[in-house]
């Protein structure tokens, strides 16, 4: 018989559920029935992969079921975006520098844009994805968590609850989207067959495991507001999609134009400042600002001050999961989603999910694989001269080709 050596791990156990979501309730119940939730000798923790629930009701039901035999302190809801180095750096950029925070509000920020683009399709996950869609797969969790970190107030300390108290306040302040406005503020799309780099690419409905009449979105774009003192009136634009031209995730803080139009005409945002937080790839931060073009007159051009994480020599950027799993061992829940945040995110998404499910009049816009999604998503940004930033560094290696 093999004798277990517990001297290091004691009776500490992590159960990591990366299983089909339908088992997220059953497995913990059975573990508890076998007494494996008891913490008499060492801690017992559950790490649960996303999605936590399929909608508000199922998320609440799952949580209620788990909490019958597991304490909240034992439950770690993973959102791997929170484990990304550059997502954590949002806190450091904002709160370790004196120059950003005074400007980080409705007085100076015009709008905020968050893009998470993927250049792959649904790969071999067609049947999972067809029940999910971009809104559930990316926005309800990853991108709303990123929004929470961008929009939060400074936490009282760096402890997990202090930080999560602030992010949840953001999610609870999201202005509810009414059923009637869904069509105006939420765009859905689905990739169509196309040719990328000379190779044919299947449309979403031709993918294995996908219903040939599917209306599931592979692209989603949303406009919303955060109704609080800091953000009142500042639009947030969030978009995500599969089979877009590049894999890139970034947040762009668009600052307001100068109040006095000395160098550029009123209404033009050619030299508006932008802070671009590149979450992946080429992790880093880019600040765009106007500079004089050498020579006669005052011609202004937008230039870039660019920091790349790779410039920090000898520093390896850990994978999100390395950080998160280590935190689950040390008991640090800062980067795990608390149930009130999960609930607030579902509450916010439900009117859109319901309308997309029940209203056949709301179109699913096709977009050829390899393009930036349906053109109609441009209409979400109603300002003249403004559009989604094309994160073209990922495409061209040179940010100066980017629009705005
Ligand atoms: C997962 C989604 O949570 O995140 C996938 O289920 C998506 O559909 C993935 O591809 C994206 O993660 P990353 O880290 O590659 O941006």
Coordinates of C-alpha atoms and ligand atoms in Angstrom, one line a residue:
X1 CA 0.0 0.0 0.0
X2 CA 1.3 3.5 -0.9
X3 CA 1.6 5.7 2.1
X4 CA 0.7 9.3 1.4
X5 CA 3.2 12.0 2.5
X6 CA 1.0 14.8 3.8
X7 CA 3.8 16.6 5.7
X8 CA 3.8 19.5 3.2
X9 CA 0.2 19.7 2.0
X10 CA -1.3 18.6 5.3
X11 CA -5.0 17.8 4.5
X12 CA -5.3 20.9 2.3
X13 CA -7.2 20.1 -0.9
X14 CA -8.2 22.1 -3.9
X15 CA -10.9 20.6 -6.1
X16 CA -10.6 22.3 -9.5
X17 CA -13.7 21.9 -11.6
X18 CA -12.9 22.4 -15.2
X19 CA -15.7 20.1 -16.3
X20 CA -18.9 20.6 -18.3
X21 CA -20.8 23.3 -16.4
X22 CA -23.7 20.9 -15.8
X23 CA -21.5 19.2 -13.2
X24 CA -20.7 22.3 -11.2
X25 CA -23.5 21.5 -8.8
X26 CA -23.3 17.7 -8.7
X27 CA -19.6 17.3 -8.0
X28 CA -19.5 19.6 -5.0
X29 CA -22.6 17.9 -3.6
X30 CA -21.0 14.5 -3.9
X31 CA -17.7 15.8 -2.4
X32 CA -19.6 17.2 0.5
X33 CA -21.6 13.9 0.9
X34 CA -18.3 12.2 1.3
X35 CA -17.2 14.7 3.9
X36 CA -14.6 16.3 1.7
X37 CA -15.8 19.8 2.4
X38 CA -14.9 19.6 6.1
X39 CA -12.0 21.7 7.1
X40 CA -11.2 20.0 10.4
X41 CA -7.7 19.1 9.2
X42 CA -6.6 21.6 6.6
X43 CA -8.7 23.7 4.2
X44 CA -10.8 22.4 1.3
X45 CA -11.5 24.7 -1.7
X46 CA -13.5 24.6 -4.8
X47 CA -12.2 26.3 -7.9
X48 CA -15.0 26.6 -10.4
X49 CA -14.4 27.5 -14.0
X50 CA -16.7 29.8 -15.9
X51 CA -19.5 30.0 -16.9
X52 CA -21.0 30.4 -13.4
X53 CA -24.6 29.8 -14.5
X54 CA -26.3 30.3 -17.8
X55 CA -28.4 33.2 -16.8
X56 CA -29.3 35.1 -13.6
X57 CA -31.7 32.4 -12.3
X58 CA -29.3 29.5 -12.9
X59 CA -26.4 31.3 -11.4
X60 CA -28.4 32.1 -8.3
X61 CA -29.6 28.5 -8.1
X62 CA -26.1 27.1 -8.5
X63 CA -24.8 29.4 -5.8
X64 CA -27.6 28.5 -3.4
X65 CA -27.0 24.8 -4.0
X66 CA -23.2 25.2 -3.4
X67 CA -23.7 27.2 -0.3
X68 CA -25.7 24.4 1.3
X69 CA -22.5 22.6 2.0
X70 CA -19.6 25.0 1.1
X71 CA -18.9 28.4 2.7
X72 CA -18.3 31.4 0.4
X73 CA -14.7 31.4 1.7
X74 CA -14.2 28.0 0.1
X75 CA -15.6 28.9 -3.3
X76 CA -13.2 30.4 -5.9
X77 CA -15.0 31.5 -9.1
X78 CA -12.3 31.7 -11.8
X79 CA -12.3 34.5 -14.4
X80 CA -9.0 34.0 -16.1
X81 CA -9.0 37.7 -17.4
X82 CA -8.5 38.8 -13.8
X83 CA -5.3 36.7 -13.7
X84 CA -3.8 38.5 -16.7
X85 CA -0.8 40.7 -15.7
X86 CA -2.0 43.7 -17.7
X87 CA -5.5 43.5 -16.2
X88 CA -4.0 43.6 -12.7
X89 CA -1.8 46.4 -13.9
X90 CA -4.9 48.5 -14.4
X91 CA -4.9 48.9 -10.6
X92 CA -1.3 49.9 -10.5
X93 CA -1.5 52.3 -13.4
X94 CA -4.4 54.1 -11.9
X95 CA -3.5 54.1 -8.3
X96 CA 0.3 54.3 -8.2
X97 CA 0.5 57.3 -10.4
X98 CA -0.5 60.8 -9.4
X99 CA -1.2 61.9 -13.0
X100 CA -4.1 59.7 -14.1
X101 CA -6.5 59.6 -11.2
X102 CA -7.4 63.4 -11.2
X103 CA -8.4 63.0 -14.9
X104 CA -10.2 59.7 -14.5
X105 CA -13.7 60.9 -14.6
X106 CA -16.5 62.4 -16.6
X107 CA -14.9 65.9 -16.6
X108 CA -12.0 64.7 -18.7
X109 CA -12.9 61.4 -20.3
X110 CA -15.0 61.4 -23.4
X111 CA -15.6 57.7 -23.7
X112 CA -14.1 54.4 -22.9
X113 CA -13.7 51.6 -25.4
X114 CA -12.9 47.9 -24.6
X115 CA -12.2 45.5 -27.4
X116 CA -11.4 41.8 -27.2
X117 CA -11.0 40.4 -30.6
X118 CA -10.1 36.8 -31.5
X119 CA -8.7 35.7 -34.9
X120 CA -9.9 32.1 -34.4
X121 CA -13.4 30.7 -34.8
X122 CA -15.2 28.4 -32.4
X123 CA -12.6 25.6 -33.1
X124 CA -13.8 22.3 -31.7
X125 CA -16.2 24.0 -29.2
X126 CA -19.1 24.5 -31.5
X127 CA -21.7 22.7 -29.4
X128 CA -20.7 24.5 -26.2
X129 CA -20.5 27.8 -28.0
X130 CA -23.8 27.5 -29.8
X131 CA -25.6 27.5 -26.4
X132 CA -23.5 30.3 -25.1
X133 CA -22.6 33.1 -27.6
X134 CA -20.3 36.0 -27.3
X135 CA -22.3 37.9 -24.7
X136 CA -22.2 35.0 -22.2
X137 CA -18.8 33.8 -23.2
X138 CA -16.8 37.0 -23.0
X139 CA -18.8 40.1 -21.9
X140 CA -20.9 38.9 -18.9
X141 CA -17.7 37.8 -17.2
X142 CA -14.3 38.8 -18.6
X143 CA -15.1 42.2 -20.1
X144 CA -17.4 43.4 -17.3
X145 CA -14.7 42.5 -14.8
X146 CA -12.2 44.6 -16.8
X147 CA -14.8 47.4 -16.9
X148 CA -15.0 47.1 -13.1
X149 CA -11.2 47.6 -12.7
X150 CA -11.2 50.5 -15.2
X151 CA -14.1 52.3 -13.5
X152 CA -13.7 51.5 -9.8
X153 CA -12.9 54.0 -7.1
X154 CA -9.7 53.5 -5.2
X155 CA -9.9 50.6 -2.7
X156 CA -9.3 51.3 0.9
X157 CA -6.5 48.7 0.9
X158 CA -5.2 45.9 -1.3
X159 CA -7.1 43.2 0.5
X160 CA -9.4 41.1 -1.6
X161 CA -12.6 42.4 -0.1
X162 CA -11.6 46.0 -0.3
X163 CA -10.9 45.6 -4.0
X164 CA -13.9 43.5 -4.8
X165 CA -16.1 45.9 -2.9
X166 CA -15.2 48.6 -5.3
X167 CA -15.5 46.6 -8.5
X168 CA -18.9 45.3 -7.5
X169 CA -20.1 48.9 -6.9
X170 CA -19.4 49.6 -10.6
X171 CA -21.3 46.5 -11.8
X172 CA -24.2 47.5 -9.5
X173 CA -24.2 51.0 -11.0
X174 CA -24.5 49.9 -14.6
X175 CA -27.6 51.7 -16.0
X176 CA -30.1 48.9 -16.8
X177 CA -30.8 48.5 -20.5
X178 CA -34.6 48.4 -21.2
X179 CA -36.1 45.9 -23.5
X180 CA -37.0 48.6 -26.0
X181 CA -33.5 50.0 -26.3
X182 CA -31.7 46.7 -26.8
X183 CA -31.7 47.0 -30.6
X184 CA -30.2 50.4 -30.4
X185 CA -27.4 49.7 -27.9
X186 CA -26.5 46.1 -28.5
X187 CA -25.4 44.7 -31.8
X188 CA -25.0 41.0 -32.6
X189 CA -23.2 39.4 -35.5
X190 CA -22.2 36.0 -36.8
X191 CA -19.2 35.2 -39.0
X192 CA -19.8 34.1 -42.6
X193 CA -17.6 32.0 -44.8
X194 CA -14.8 33.8 -46.3
X195 CA -11.2 33.5 -47.5
X196 CA -8.4 34.6 -45.2
X197 CA -4.8 34.6 -46.6
X198 CA -6.0 32.7 -49.6
X199 CA -7.5 29.9 -47.4
X200 CA -11.2 29.3 -47.3
X201 CA -12.8 29.7 -43.8
X202 CA -16.1 28.2 -42.8
X203 CA -19.0 30.3 -41.7
X204 CA -20.2 29.8 -38.1
X205 CA -23.3 27.9 -39.2
X206 CA -21.1 25.4 -41.0
X207 CA -19.0 24.7 -37.9
X208 CA -19.2 21.2 -36.3
X209 CA -21.7 21.1 -33.5
X210 CA -23.5 24.3 -34.6
X211 CA -27.1 24.4 -35.6
X212 CA -27.3 25.3 -39.3
X213 CA -30.0 27.8 -38.4
X214 CA -28.3 29.1 -35.3
X215 CA -28.8 32.7 -34.2
X216 CA -26.1 32.5 -31.7
X217 CA -23.8 35.6 -31.9
X218 CA -20.1 35.3 -32.5
X219 CA -19.8 39.0 -32.3
X220 CA -21.3 41.4 -29.7
X221 CA -21.0 45.1 -29.2
X222 CA -22.6 47.1 -26.5
X223 CA -22.9 50.7 -25.4
X224 CA -23.7 51.4 -21.8
X225 CA -23.4 53.9 -19.0
X226 CA -22.3 53.7 -15.4
X227 CA -24.6 55.8 -13.3
X228 CA -22.4 57.2 -10.6
X229 CA -20.8 60.5 -9.7
X230 CA -17.5 59.6 -11.5
X231 CA -18.9 58.3 -14.8
X232 CA -22.3 60.0 -15.2
X233 CA -22.8 60.6 -19.0
X234 CA -19.6 58.8 -20.2
X235 CA -20.4 56.1 -22.7
X236 CA -18.6 52.8 -22.5
X237 CA -18.3 50.7 -25.6
X238 CA -17.5 47.1 -25.4
X239 CA -17.1 44.6 -28.2
X240 CA -15.8 41.1 -28.8
X241 CA -15.9 38.7 -31.6
X242 CA -14.5 35.6 -33.2
X243 CA -12.9 35.4 -36.6
X244 CA -11.8 39.0 -36.5
X245 CA -8.6 40.1 -38.2
X246 CA -6.4 39.9 -35.2
X247 CA -6.1 38.6 -31.6
X248 CA -6.1 41.7 -29.5
X249 CA -7.5 42.8 -26.2
X250 CA -7.2 46.5 -25.3
X251 CA -9.0 49.2 -23.3
X252 CA -8.8 52.7 -24.7
X253 CA -9.5 55.8 -22.6
X254 CA -10.5 58.6 -24.9
X255 CA -9.9 62.0 -23.3
X256 CA -12.0 65.0 -24.2
X257 CA -10.7 67.5 -26.7
X258 CA -9.1 70.7 -25.4
X259 CA -11.6 73.4 -24.5
X260 CA -9.7 75.9 -26.6
X261 CA -9.2 75.0 -30.2
X262 CA -5.9 76.7 -31.1
X263 CA -4.4 74.0 -33.3
X264 CA -7.3 71.8 -34.5
X265 CA -10.7 72.9 -35.5
X266 CA -13.6 72.6 -33.1
X267 CA -15.3 69.2 -33.5
X268 CA -12.1 67.4 -34.7
X269 CA -10.5 64.9 -32.4
X270 CA -7.3 64.5 -34.4
X271 CA -5.2 65.2 -31.4
X272 CA -7.4 64.0 -28.6
X273 CA -5.4 62.2 -26.1
X274 CA -5.9 58.5 -25.8
X275 CA -4.5 56.1 -23.2
X276 CA -4.4 52.6 -24.7
X277 CA -4.0 49.7 -22.3
X278 CA -2.9 46.7 -24.3
X279 CA -4.0 43.7 -22.4
X280 CA -2.7 41.2 -25.0
X281 CA -0.7 40.6 -27.1
X282 CA 2.3 43.0 -26.9
X283 CA 1.3 43.9 -23.4
X284 CA 1.9 47.5 -22.5
X285 CA 0.6 51.0 -22.4
X286 CA 0.5 53.7 -25.1
X287 CA -0.3 57.3 -24.7
X288 CA -1.2 59.4 -27.7
X289 CA -0.7 63.1 -27.7
X290 CA -0.4 66.0 -30.1
X291 CA 3.1 67.3 -31.1
X292 CA 4.2 70.0 -33.5
X293 CA 5.4 68.7 -36.8
X294 CA 8.8 70.3 -37.4
X295 CA 8.8 73.2 -39.8
X296 CA 6.8 76.3 -40.5
X297 CA 3.4 76.9 -39.0
X298 CA 1.7 74.9 -36.3
X299 CA 0.9 71.6 -37.8
X300 CA 0.1 69.1 -35.1
X301 CA 0.4 65.4 -35.3
X302 CA -0.6 62.7 -32.9
X303 CA 2.4 60.8 -31.6
X304 CA 2.8 57.8 -29.4
X305 CA 4.6 57.2 -26.1
X306 CA 4.8 53.5 -25.9
X307 CA 5.7 51.2 -23.0
X308 CA 6.1 47.5 -23.7
X309 CA 6.1 45.0 -20.9
X310 CA 8.9 43.2 -22.7
X311 CA 11.1 46.2 -22.0
X312 CA 11.2 45.1 -18.4
X313 CA 14.2 42.8 -19.0
X314 CA 14.4 39.5 -17.1
X315 CA 10.7 39.7 -16.4
X316 CA 8.6 36.8 -17.5
X317 CA 4.8 37.5 -17.8
X318 CA 3.2 34.6 -16.0
X319 CA 0.2 32.9 -17.6
X320 CA -3.1 34.0 -16.0
X321 CA -3.8 30.5 -14.7
X322 CA -0.4 30.3 -13.0
X323 CA -1.2 33.3 -11.0
X324 CA -4.8 32.3 -10.2
X325 CA -4.0 28.7 -9.2
X326 CA -1.2 30.0 -7.0
X327 CA -3.6 32.4 -5.4
X328 CA -6.1 29.7 -4.7
X329 CA -3.4 27.8 -2.8
X330 CA -2.4 30.9 -0.8
X331 CA -6.1 31.7 -0.2
X332 CA -6.0 35.1 -1.9
X333 CA -9.4 35.7 -3.5
X334 CA -8.6 39.2 -5.0
X335 CA -8.6 37.9 -8.5
X336 CA -11.6 35.6 -8.2
X337 CA -15.2 36.8 -8.8
X338 CA -17.4 37.2 -5.8
X339 CA -21.0 36.1 -6.1
X340 CA -22.4 39.6 -5.8
X341 CA -20.4 40.7 -8.8
X342 CA -21.4 37.6 -10.8
X343 CA -25.1 38.4 -9.9
X344 CA -24.8 42.1 -10.8
X345 CA -23.2 41.2 -14.2
X346 CA -26.0 38.7 -15.0
X347 CA -28.7 41.2 -13.9
X348 CA -27.2 43.7 -16.3
X349 CA -27.0 41.3 -19.2
X350 CA -30.4 39.7 -18.9
X351 CA -32.5 42.2 -20.8
X352 CA -30.2 41.8 -23.8
X353 CA -30.0 38.1 -23.6
X354 CA -33.8 37.9 -23.3
X355 CA -34.4 40.2 -26.2
X356 CA -32.0 38.4 -28.4
X357 CA -33.6 35.1 -27.5
X358 CA -37.2 36.2 -27.8
X359 CA -37.4 38.9 -30.4
X360 CA -37.0 37.6 -33.9
X361 CA -37.0 41.1 -35.3
X362 CA -33.6 41.9 -33.8
X363 CA -31.2 41.0 -36.6
X364 CA -28.1 38.9 -36.4
X365 CA -25.7 40.7 -38.7
X366 CA -23.4 38.6 -40.9
X367 CA -19.8 39.6 -41.2
X368 CA -17.2 37.9 -43.4
X369 CA -14.7 36.0 -41.3
X370 CA -11.5 38.1 -41.1
X371 CA -13.3 41.5 -40.9
X372 CA -13.9 43.7 -37.9
X373 CA -17.5 42.6 -37.4
X374 CA -20.7 44.0 -38.8
X375 CA -20.5 47.6 -40.1
X376 CA -23.6 48.5 -38.2
X377 CA -21.6 48.3 -35.0
X378 CA -20.0 51.5 -36.1
X379 CA -23.3 53.3 -35.5
X380 CA -23.1 52.6 -31.8
X381 CA -20.5 55.4 -31.6
X382 CA -22.6 58.3 -32.5
X383 CA -20.0 61.0 -32.3
X384 CA -19.0 62.6 -35.7
X385 CA -15.5 61.6 -36.7
X386 CA -15.2 58.8 -34.2
X387 CA -15.1 55.1 -34.6
X388 CA -13.8 52.1 -32.9
X389 CA -10.1 52.2 -32.7
X390 CA -8.6 49.7 -35.2
X391 CA -6.0 48.0 -33.1
X392 CA -3.8 47.8 -36.1
X393 CA -0.5 47.4 -34.3
X394 CA -1.5 43.7 -34.2
X395 CA -1.9 43.8 -37.9
X396 CA 0.7 46.1 -39.2
X397 CA 3.2 46.2 -36.3
X398 CA 2.9 50.0 -36.4
X399 CA 0.4 51.9 -34.3
X400 CA 0.6 55.0 -36.4
X401 CA -1.6 53.5 -39.1
X402 CA -4.5 53.3 -36.6
X403 CA -7.6 55.3 -37.2
X404 CA -8.0 57.8 -34.3
Ligands
LIG1 C1 -12.7 31.9 -22.7 C2 -13.8 31.8 -23.7 O1 -13.2 32.2 -21.5 O2 -11.8 33.0 -23.1 C3 -13.2 31.5 -25.1 O3 -14.6 30.7 -23.4 C4 -12.2 32.6 -25.5 O4 -14.2 31.4 -26.1 C5 -11.2 32.8 -24.4 O5 -11.6 32.2 -26.7 C6 -10.3 34.0 -24.6 O6 -9.3 34.0 -23.7 P1 -7.9 34.7 -24.0 O7 -7.1 34.6 -22.8 O8 -7.3 33.9 -25.2 O9 -8.2 36.1 -24.4

